[in-house]
mmCIF file of C-alpha atoms and ligand atoms in Angstrom:
data_model
loop_
_atom_site.group_PDB
_atom_site.id
_atom_site.type_symbol
_atom_site.label_atom_id
_atom_site.label_comp_id
_atom_site.label_asym_id
_atom_site.label_seq_id
_atom_site.Cartn_x
_atom_site.Cartn_y
_atom_site.Cartn_z
ATOM 1 C CA MET A 1 -0.167 -0.158 -0.039
ATOM 2 C CA ALA A 2 1.310 3.599 -1.383
ATOM 3 C CA LEU A 3 2.025 5.891 1.359
ATOM 4 C CA VAL A 4 0.209 8.469 -0.477
ATOM 5 C CA ASP A 5 -2.428 7.174 -3.347
ATOM 6 C CA VAL A 6 -4.134 9.556 -5.745
ATOM 7 C CA LYS A 7 -6.403 7.410 -7.703
ATOM 8 C CA ASN A 8 -7.781 9.173 -10.728
ATOM 9 C CA VAL A 9 -8.445 12.145 -9.309
ATOM 10 C CA SER A 10 -10.188 15.685 -10.456
ATOM 11 C CA TYR A 11 -10.568 18.899 -9.308
ATOM 12 C CA VAL A 12 -13.098 21.461 -10.440
ATOM 13 C CA TYR A 13 -13.474 25.275 -9.057
ATOM 14 C CA ALA A 14 -16.194 26.913 -7.889
ATOM 15 C CA ASP A 15 -15.934 29.331 -10.964
ATOM 16 C CA GLY A 16 -15.925 25.886 -13.472
ATOM 17 C CA HIS A 17 -12.160 25.628 -14.324
ATOM 18 C CA GLN A 18 -10.831 22.138 -14.340
ATOM 19 C CA ALA A 19 -7.655 22.280 -12.443
ATOM 20 C CA LEU A 20 -6.946 18.505 -12.454
ATOM 21 C CA GLU A 21 -7.982 15.763 -14.748
ATOM 22 C CA ASN A 22 -7.846 12.207 -13.619
ATOM 23 C CA VAL A 23 -4.562 12.287 -12.273
ATOM 24 C CA SER A 24 -2.940 9.305 -10.134
ATOM 25 C CA LEU A 25 0.106 9.165 -8.657
ATOM 26 C CA GLN A 26 1.250 6.918 -5.593
ATOM 27 C CA ILE A 27 4.100 7.783 -3.357
ATOM 28 C CA GLU A 28 6.186 4.615 -1.081
ATOM 29 C CA LYS A 29 7.698 5.972 2.127
ATOM 30 C CA GLY A 30 10.951 7.614 2.519
ATOM 31 C CA GLU A 31 10.559 8.416 -1.646
ATOM 32 C CA ARG A 32 11.358 11.491 -2.745
ATOM 33 C CA VAL A 33 8.813 13.237 -5.053
ATOM 34 C CA ALA A 34 8.673 16.358 -7.330
ATOM 35 C CA VAL A 35 6.067 17.591 -9.660
ATOM 36 C CA LEU A 36 7.081 18.877 -12.050
ATOM 37 C CA GLY A 37 5.378 21.858 -13.847
ATOM 38 C CA PRO A 38 4.714 25.352 -15.484
ATOM 39 C CA ASN A 39 2.624 28.067 -13.609
ATOM 40 C CA GLY A 40 -0.938 27.127 -13.476
ATOM 41 C CA ALA A 41 -0.656 22.593 -13.958
ATOM 42 C CA GLY A 42 -1.748 22.569 -11.292
ATOM 43 C CA LYS A 43 0.618 21.311 -8.750
ATOM 44 C CA SER A 44 -0.546 23.520 -5.686
ATOM 45 C CA THR A 45 -4.411 22.493 -6.114
ATOM 46 C CA LEU A 46 -3.017 18.522 -5.666
ATOM 47 C CA PHE A 47 -1.142 19.571 -2.479
ATOM 48 C CA GLN A 48 -3.789 21.122 -1.235
ATOM 49 C CA LEU A 49 -6.217 17.483 -2.429
ATOM 50 C CA LEU A 50 -3.489 15.644 -0.191
ATOM 51 C CA ASN A 51 -3.998 16.822 3.375
ATOM 52 C CA GLY A 52 -7.725 17.910 2.615
ATOM 53 C CA LEU A 53 -8.063 21.763 2.336
ATOM 54 C CA LEU A 54 -9.981 20.627 -0.839
ATOM 55 C CA GLN A 55 -11.789 17.718 -2.102
ATOM 56 C CA ALA A 56 -11.726 15.750 -5.062
ATOM 57 C CA THR A 57 -14.333 17.081 -7.504
ATOM 58 C CA SER A 58 -13.693 12.732 -8.432
ATOM 59 C CA GLY A 59 -11.078 10.005 -7.415
ATOM 60 C CA THR A 60 -9.625 9.370 -4.475
ATOM 61 C CA VAL A 61 -6.937 11.003 -2.210
ATOM 62 C CA SER A 62 -5.743 8.528 1.307
ATOM 63 C CA ILE A 63 -2.744 8.364 2.778
ATOM 64 C CA ASP A 64 -1.868 5.804 4.448
ATOM 65 C CA GLY A 65 -4.821 3.816 3.807
ATOM 66 C CA LEU A 66 -6.623 6.765 5.727
ATOM 67 C CA PRO A 67 -8.457 8.707 2.812
ATOM 68 C CA VAL A 68 -8.796 12.355 3.003
ATOM 69 C CA GLU A 69 -12.352 13.115 4.313
ATOM 70 C CA LYS A 70 -13.851 15.183 6.731
ATOM 71 C CA LYS A 71 -13.953 12.347 9.207
ATOM 72 C CA ASN A 72 -10.217 11.411 9.196
ATOM 73 C CA LEU A 73 -8.449 15.639 8.792
ATOM 74 C CA PHE A 74 -7.530 16.100 12.545
ATOM 75 C CA GLN A 75 -5.618 12.351 11.447
ATOM 76 C CA ILE A 76 -4.794 12.930 7.818
ATOM 77 C CA ARG A 77 -3.381 16.762 9.174
ATOM 78 C CA SER A 78 -1.183 15.143 12.110
ATOM 79 C CA LYS A 79 0.296 13.022 9.566
ATOM 80 C CA VAL A 80 0.823 15.344 6.056
ATOM 81 C CA GLY A 81 2.440 18.446 6.905
ATOM 82 C CA MET A 82 2.005 21.283 4.539
ATOM 83 C CA VAL A 83 4.687 24.444 3.187
ATOM 84 C CA PHE A 84 3.458 27.193 1.749
ATOM 85 C CA GLN A 85 5.299 28.706 -0.630
ATOM 86 C CA ASP A 86 4.775 31.772 0.747
ATOM 87 C CA SER A 87 5.974 31.444 4.252
ATOM 88 C CA ASP A 88 3.862 34.883 5.266
ATOM 89 C CA ASP A 89 0.882 32.451 4.564
ATOM 90 C CA GLN A 90 1.856 30.198 7.452
ATOM 91 C CA LEU A 91 3.502 31.937 10.029
ATOM 92 C CA PHE A 92 1.047 34.141 12.265
ATOM 93 C CA ASN A 93 2.326 34.381 15.573
ATOM 94 C CA SER A 94 4.082 37.167 17.807
ATOM 95 C CA SER A 95 7.333 35.065 18.129
ATOM 96 C CA VAL A 96 9.237 31.847 16.504
ATOM 97 C CA ARG A 97 8.677 29.699 19.556
ATOM 98 C CA GLN A 98 4.864 30.179 19.909
ATOM 99 C CA GLU A 99 4.691 29.298 15.981
ATOM 100 C CA VAL A 100 5.679 26.379 16.221
ATOM 101 C CA ALA A 101 4.114 25.641 19.286
ATOM 102 C CA TYR A 102 0.522 26.838 17.674
ATOM 103 C CA GLY A 103 0.146 23.166 15.783
ATOM 104 C CA LEU A 104 1.662 21.067 19.063
ATOM 105 C CA MET A 105 -0.989 23.015 21.548
ATOM 106 C CA ASN A 106 -4.422 22.517 18.887
ATOM 107 C CA MET A 107 -3.331 18.951 19.880
ATOM 108 C CA HIS A 108 -3.708 19.362 23.813
ATOM 109 C CA ILE A 109 0.275 19.008 23.652
ATOM 110 C CA THR A 110 1.422 20.943 27.052
ATOM 111 C CA GLY A 111 4.170 21.412 29.319
ATOM 112 C CA LYS A 112 7.436 19.694 29.172
ATOM 113 C CA GLU A 113 6.601 17.594 26.312
ATOM 114 C CA LEU A 114 5.513 21.153 24.263
ATOM 115 C CA GLU A 115 8.707 22.224 25.593
ATOM 116 C CA LYS A 116 10.449 19.055 24.088
ATOM 117 C CA ALA A 117 8.977 18.933 21.031
ATOM 118 C CA VAL A 118 9.474 22.745 20.254
ATOM 119 C CA ASP A 119 13.295 22.753 20.860
ATOM 120 C CA TRP A 120 13.831 19.438 18.784
ATOM 121 C CA ALA A 121 11.880 21.143 16.478
ATOM 122 C CA LEU A 122 13.666 24.081 16.410
ATOM 123 C CA ASP A 123 16.998 22.389 16.448
ATOM 124 C CA VAL A 124 15.924 20.312 13.670
ATOM 125 C CA ALA A 125 15.523 22.960 11.364
ATOM 126 C CA GLY A 126 18.416 24.846 12.370
ATOM 127 C CA ILE A 127 16.946 27.560 14.071
ATOM 128 C CA ALA A 128 17.676 27.068 17.602
ATOM 129 C CA GLY A 129 18.386 30.671 18.856
ATOM 130 C CA TYR A 130 15.622 32.041 17.289
ATOM 131 C CA GLY A 131 12.063 31.082 19.518
ATOM 132 C CA SER A 132 12.038 34.726 20.892
ATOM 133 C CA LYS A 133 12.364 36.434 17.535
ATOM 134 C CA SER A 134 9.312 37.743 15.305
ATOM 135 C CA PRO A 135 8.775 35.549 12.316
ATOM 136 C CA ASN A 136 8.223 39.193 10.344
ATOM 137 C CA ASN A 137 11.421 39.862 11.184
ATOM 138 C CA LEU A 138 12.972 37.486 9.479
ATOM 139 C CA SER A 139 14.978 36.713 6.201
ATOM 140 C CA GLY A 140 13.203 34.646 3.828
ATOM 141 C CA GLY A 141 15.420 31.898 4.140
ATOM 142 C CA GLU A 142 14.789 31.644 7.653
ATOM 143 C CA LYS A 143 11.111 32.293 7.517
ATOM 144 C CA LYS A 144 11.160 28.867 5.653
ATOM 145 C CA ARG A 145 12.943 27.228 8.444
ATOM 146 C CA VAL A 146 10.064 28.172 10.871
ATOM 147 C CA ALA A 147 7.626 27.615 8.691
ATOM 148 C CA LEU A 148 9.661 24.058 8.764
ATOM 149 C CA ALA A 149 9.903 23.434 12.227
ATOM 150 C CA SER A 150 5.574 24.159 12.852
ATOM 151 C CA VAL A 151 4.982 21.410 10.676
ATOM 152 C CA LEU A 152 8.237 18.796 11.906
ATOM 153 C CA ALA A 153 6.856 19.459 15.033
ATOM 154 C CA MET A 154 3.876 17.744 14.944
ATOM 155 C CA LYS A 155 6.555 14.654 14.034
ATOM 156 C CA PRO A 156 4.543 14.456 10.168
ATOM 157 C CA GLU A 157 5.090 11.079 7.353
ATOM 158 C CA VAL A 158 4.934 13.162 4.605
ATOM 159 C CA LEU A 159 6.337 16.603 3.651
ATOM 160 C CA VAL A 160 4.552 18.279 1.207
ATOM 161 C CA LEU A 161 6.606 21.501 -0.317
ATOM 162 C CA ASP A 162 5.135 23.874 -2.889
ATOM 163 C CA GLU A 163 7.873 25.869 -4.905
ATOM 164 C CA PRO A 164 10.074 25.592 -1.385
ATOM 165 C CA THR A 165 12.951 27.103 -3.071
ATOM 166 C CA ALA A 166 10.683 29.879 -4.976
ATOM 167 C CA ALA A 167 11.507 33.888 -3.723
ATOM 168 C CA LEU A 168 15.576 31.930 -1.333
ATOM 169 C CA ASP A 169 18.222 33.856 -2.630
ATOM 170 C CA PRO A 170 21.338 30.925 -3.751
ATOM 171 C CA HIS A 171 22.714 30.595 -0.313
ATOM 172 C CA GLY A 172 19.086 29.550 0.808
ATOM 173 C CA VAL A 173 18.501 26.757 -1.761
ATOM 174 C CA SER A 174 22.041 24.870 -1.237
ATOM 175 C CA ASN A 175 21.255 25.339 2.687
ATOM 176 C CA LEU A 176 16.867 24.109 2.159
ATOM 177 C CA ILE A 177 18.448 21.419 0.013
ATOM 178 C CA ARG A 178 20.598 20.205 2.387
ATOM 179 C CA LEU A 179 18.537 20.886 5.350
ATOM 180 C CA LEU A 180 15.343 18.720 3.222
ATOM 181 C CA ASN A 181 17.432 15.536 2.071
ATOM 182 C CA THR A 182 19.059 15.683 6.189
ATOM 183 C CA ILE A 183 14.985 15.226 7.274
ATOM 184 C CA ASN A 184 14.313 12.710 4.275
ATOM 185 C CA LYS A 185 17.945 11.070 5.458
ATOM 186 C CA GLU A 186 17.904 10.984 9.034
ATOM 187 C CA LEU A 187 14.105 10.579 9.661
ATOM 188 C CA HIS A 188 13.014 9.065 7.356
ATOM 189 C CA ILE A 189 10.084 11.635 6.442
ATOM 190 C CA THR A 190 9.211 11.106 3.160
ATOM 191 C CA LEU A 191 9.588 14.751 0.742
ATOM 192 C CA ILE A 192 6.784 15.639 -2.080
ATOM 193 C CA PHE A 193 7.841 18.586 -3.831
ATOM 194 C CA ALA A 194 6.126 20.601 -6.065
ATOM 195 C CA SER A 195 8.759 22.900 -8.578
ATOM 196 C CA HIS A 196 9.902 24.382 -12.094
ATOM 197 C CA ASP A 197 13.326 24.588 -11.042
ATOM 198 C CA ALA A 198 14.983 22.504 -13.562
ATOM 199 C CA ASP A 199 18.122 22.837 -12.250
ATOM 200 C CA MET A 200 17.158 22.330 -8.099
ATOM 201 C CA VAL A 201 14.632 19.263 -9.226
ATOM 202 C CA PRO A 202 17.850 16.514 -9.348
ATOM 203 C CA LEU A 203 19.619 17.871 -6.222
ATOM 204 C CA LEU A 204 16.077 16.580 -3.982
ATOM 205 C CA SER A 205 14.437 13.674 -6.162
ATOM 206 C CA ASP A 206 14.261 10.281 -7.077
ATOM 207 C CA ARG A 207 11.365 10.365 -8.625
ATOM 208 C CA VAL A 208 9.376 12.871 -10.922
ATOM 209 C CA TYR A 209 5.998 13.733 -11.872
ATOM 210 C CA LEU A 210 5.946 15.396 -14.924
ATOM 211 C CA MET A 211 3.091 17.798 -15.437
ATOM 212 C CA ASP A 212 0.994 20.252 -17.353
ATOM 213 C CA SER A 213 -2.593 21.901 -17.774
ATOM 214 C CA GLY A 214 -3.999 19.307 -14.647
ATOM 215 C CA LYS A 215 -2.673 16.258 -16.400
ATOM 216 C CA ILE A 216 0.054 14.077 -14.857
ATOM 217 C CA LEU A 217 2.092 13.832 -18.322
ATOM 218 C CA THR A 218 4.560 11.416 -17.785
ATOM 219 C CA TYR A 219 6.472 10.688 -14.187
ATOM 220 C CA GLY A 220 9.708 8.436 -13.727
ATOM 221 C CA THR A 221 13.089 8.188 -12.032
ATOM 222 C CA THR A 222 14.821 12.043 -12.236
ATOM 223 C CA SER A 223 17.271 10.250 -14.789
ATOM 224 C CA GLU A 224 14.717 8.817 -17.091
ATOM 225 C CA VAL A 225 11.433 11.620 -17.413
ATOM 226 C CA PHE A 226 14.773 14.768 -17.679
ATOM 227 C CA GLY A 227 15.924 12.111 -20.120
ATOM 228 C CA GLN A 228 12.657 13.094 -22.214
ATOM 229 C CA LYS A 229 13.965 16.199 -23.573
ATOM 230 C CA GLU A 230 10.467 17.004 -25.554
ATOM 231 C CA ASN A 231 8.321 16.506 -22.960
ATOM 232 C CA ILE A 232 9.991 18.709 -20.791
ATOM 233 C CA ARG A 233 10.748 21.839 -23.776
ATOM 234 C CA LYS A 234 6.548 21.404 -24.745
ATOM 235 C CA ILE A 235 5.365 22.694 -21.970
ATOM 236 C CA GLY A 236 8.132 24.958 -21.731
ATOM 237 C CA LEU A 237 10.317 24.104 -18.948
ATOM 238 C CA ARG A 238 13.978 23.463 -19.309
ATOM 239 C CA LEU A 239 16.728 21.084 -19.283
ATOM 240 C CA PRO A 240 19.339 21.574 -15.805
ATOM 241 C CA ARG A 241 21.620 23.748 -17.495
ATOM 242 C CA VAL A 242 24.066 21.137 -17.179
ATOM 243 C CA ALA A 243 22.078 18.197 -18.704
ATOM 244 C CA HIS A 244 21.804 21.520 -21.802
ATOM 245 C CA LEU A 245 25.648 22.368 -21.963
ATOM 246 C CA THR A 246 26.490 18.268 -22.178
ATOM 247 C CA GLU A 247 24.119 18.563 -24.930
ATOM 248 C CA ILE A 248 25.626 21.699 -27.018
ATOM 249 C CA LEU A 249 29.025 19.566 -25.899
ATOM 250 C CA GLU A 250 27.467 16.340 -28.088
ATOM 251 C CA ARG A 251 25.982 18.210 -30.798
ATOM 252 C CA ASP A 252 29.447 19.707 -31.655
ATOM 253 C CA GLY A 253 31.241 16.641 -31.192
ATOM 254 C CA ILE A 254 33.192 17.695 -28.248
ATOM 255 C CA LEU A 255 31.525 15.160 -25.907
ATOM 256 C CA LYS A 256 30.633 11.425 -26.495
ATOM 257 C CA THR A 257 28.694 10.329 -23.426
ATOM 258 C CA GLU A 258 25.754 7.839 -22.476
ATOM 259 C CA SER A 259 24.837 9.492 -19.242
ATOM 260 C CA ILE A 260 23.502 12.765 -19.513
ATOM 261 C CA PRO A 261 23.931 14.712 -15.714
ATOM 262 C CA LEU A 262 21.327 16.246 -14.651
ATOM 263 C CA THR A 263 23.598 18.170 -11.228
ATOM 264 C CA ILE A 264 26.900 19.706 -11.320
ATOM 265 C CA GLY A 265 28.119 17.188 -9.303
ATOM 266 C CA GLN A 266 27.189 14.117 -12.002
ATOM 267 C CA ALA A 267 28.923 16.365 -14.758
ATOM 268 C CA ARG A 268 31.869 16.467 -12.495
ATOM 269 C CA LYS A 269 32.159 12.532 -12.566
ATOM 270 C CA VAL A 270 31.071 12.806 -16.894
ATOM 271 C CA PHE A 271 33.726 15.225 -17.865
ATOM 272 C CA GLY A 272 36.061 14.590 -15.536
ATOM 273 C CA ASN A 273 35.762 11.028 -16.511
ATOM 274 C CA ALA A 274 36.031 11.666 -20.363
ATOM 275 C CA ALA A 275 39.144 14.342 -19.242
ATOM 276 C CA THR A 276 41.169 11.002 -18.139
ATOM 277 C CA LEU A 277 40.191 8.536 -20.686
ATOM 278 C CA THR A 278 42.643 7.088 -23.398
ATOM 279 C CA GLY A 279 39.534 5.644 -25.201
ATOM 280 C CA GLY A 280 37.237 3.025 -25.833
ATOM 281 C CA GLY A 281 35.451 4.728 -22.680
ATOM 282 C CA THR A 282 31.561 6.013 -22.995
ATOM 283 C CA ASP A 283 32.565 9.232 -22.211
ATOM 284 C CA THR A 284 34.965 10.762 -24.817
ATOM 285 C CA ILE A 285 35.793 14.590 -25.098
ATOM 286 C CA VAL A 286 36.686 14.350 -28.855
ATOM 287 C CA GLY A 287 39.862 16.322 -28.947
ATOM 288 C CA ARG A 288 41.224 15.125 -26.045
ATOM 289 C CA ASN A 289 40.987 11.877 -26.742
ATOM 290 C CA GLN A 290 42.650 12.020 -30.035
ATOM 291 C CA ASN A 291 45.523 13.934 -28.808
ATOM 292 C CA THR A 292 46.079 11.651 -26.180
ATOM 293 C CA GLN A 293 45.751 7.788 -28.521
ATOM 294 C CA SER A 294 48.138 10.033 -31.077
ATOM 295 C CA GLY A 295 50.670 11.206 -28.428
HETATM 296 P P1 ADP B 1 -0.146 25.826 -10.701
HETATM 297 O O1 ADP B 1 0.099 25.141 -8.711
HETATM 298 O O2 ADP B 1 0.551 24.757 -11.483
HETATM 299 O O3 ADP B 1 0.851 27.104 -11.090
HETATM 300 P P2 ADP B 1 -2.239 25.987 -9.424
HETATM 301 O O4 ADP B 1 -2.658 24.368 -9.337
HETATM 302 O O5 ADP B 1 -2.331 27.177 -8.425
HETATM 303 O O6 ADP B 1 -1.287 25.656 -9.903
HETATM 304 O O7 ADP B 1 -3.512 26.710 -10.675
HETATM 305 C C1 ADP B 1 -3.804 25.500 -11.714
HETATM 306 C C2 ADP B 1 -5.101 26.105 -12.314
HETATM 307 O O8 ADP B 1 -6.327 26.567 -11.313
HETATM 308 C C3 ADP B 1 -4.825 27.331 -13.188
HETATM 309 O O9 ADP B 1 -5.312 27.892 -14.046
HETATM 310 C C4 ADP B 1 -5.263 28.200 -11.791
HETATM 311 O O10 ADP B 1 -5.486 29.649 -12.355
HETATM 312 C C5 ADP B 1 -6.504 28.134 -12.099
HETATM 313 N N1 ADP B 1 -6.774 27.884 -10.136
HETATM 314 C C6 ADP B 1 -6.392 28.205 -9.323
HETATM 315 N N2 ADP B 1 -6.945 28.592 -8.519
HETATM 316 C C7 ADP B 1 -8.377 28.797 -8.347
HETATM 317 C C8 ADP B 1 -9.750 29.590 -7.958
HETATM 318 N N3 ADP B 1 -9.815 29.804 -6.718
HETATM 319 N N4 ADP B 1 -10.254 29.328 -8.494
HETATM 320 C C9 ADP B 1 -10.835 29.517 -9.893
HETATM 321 N N5 ADP B 1 -9.836 28.307 -10.737
HETATM 322 C C10 ADP B 1 -8.364 28.452 -10.215
#
């Protein structure tokens, strides 16, 4: 049984706009899954169905076998932690500590247990010294960590993050990616996030669902989906920059490789491999190889 099971879901807004059409996805415990799609693809609508902020017009959504229905919402929301795109939509308490305690207090957790859970969540999110600050006075990256801490405090099984790195500076983006990967690896929390950022998605996902106009176009491992270049480009998205560079080097006859890198780390392997090959390997920098062979 999949932890997150969305089956044949459609969603029509009150004004008649169909935002989702026959969407299905299954996500197992511990996975890191990206929903990749341009603006308006239906990603936020899909995410709001996962914790019952919206109810599917048709089809079913269940978490850990529990249908997302009104009578189950308390349990569903303790399993699914939602981190909104704009932290200001999520933070409304006057101090960081109160913000992180809020959800726990709604679950009637008090006293030492409350304090311990708040301290733990602040610590995991890397904002242990921020408890007395006002969320209003924090940077975008710090606000994102407060939102994350307030959700983590409830010990969710799944973290659902809508465009988690939008509006963060490059330093904030790499810190957040590192933090989310640690949370996934060490706390075994499943990650589902929406993004249209081709460079960021491979750093945080094992699998990708590609979405456009309310439909899932394709899904698979991150490499499989980015390997479908036509599908990516036809919906107005692009490949990761290193993949595009590799494509250009191949087209120009400078490099031959069977594995298209999606991240700088993967590119270093492919390019480093090619630069040190003396021939016969799968990755070849053409000029370098000719020199090596003739020398
Ligand atoms: P994404 O998160 O991929 O940008 P959304 O789920 O926000 O996409 O939106 C999907 C589609 O639904 C868009 O065409 C959007 O205009 C429409 N939509 C979103 N919210 C509403 C709403 N409250 N009423 C009507 N249409 C909406």
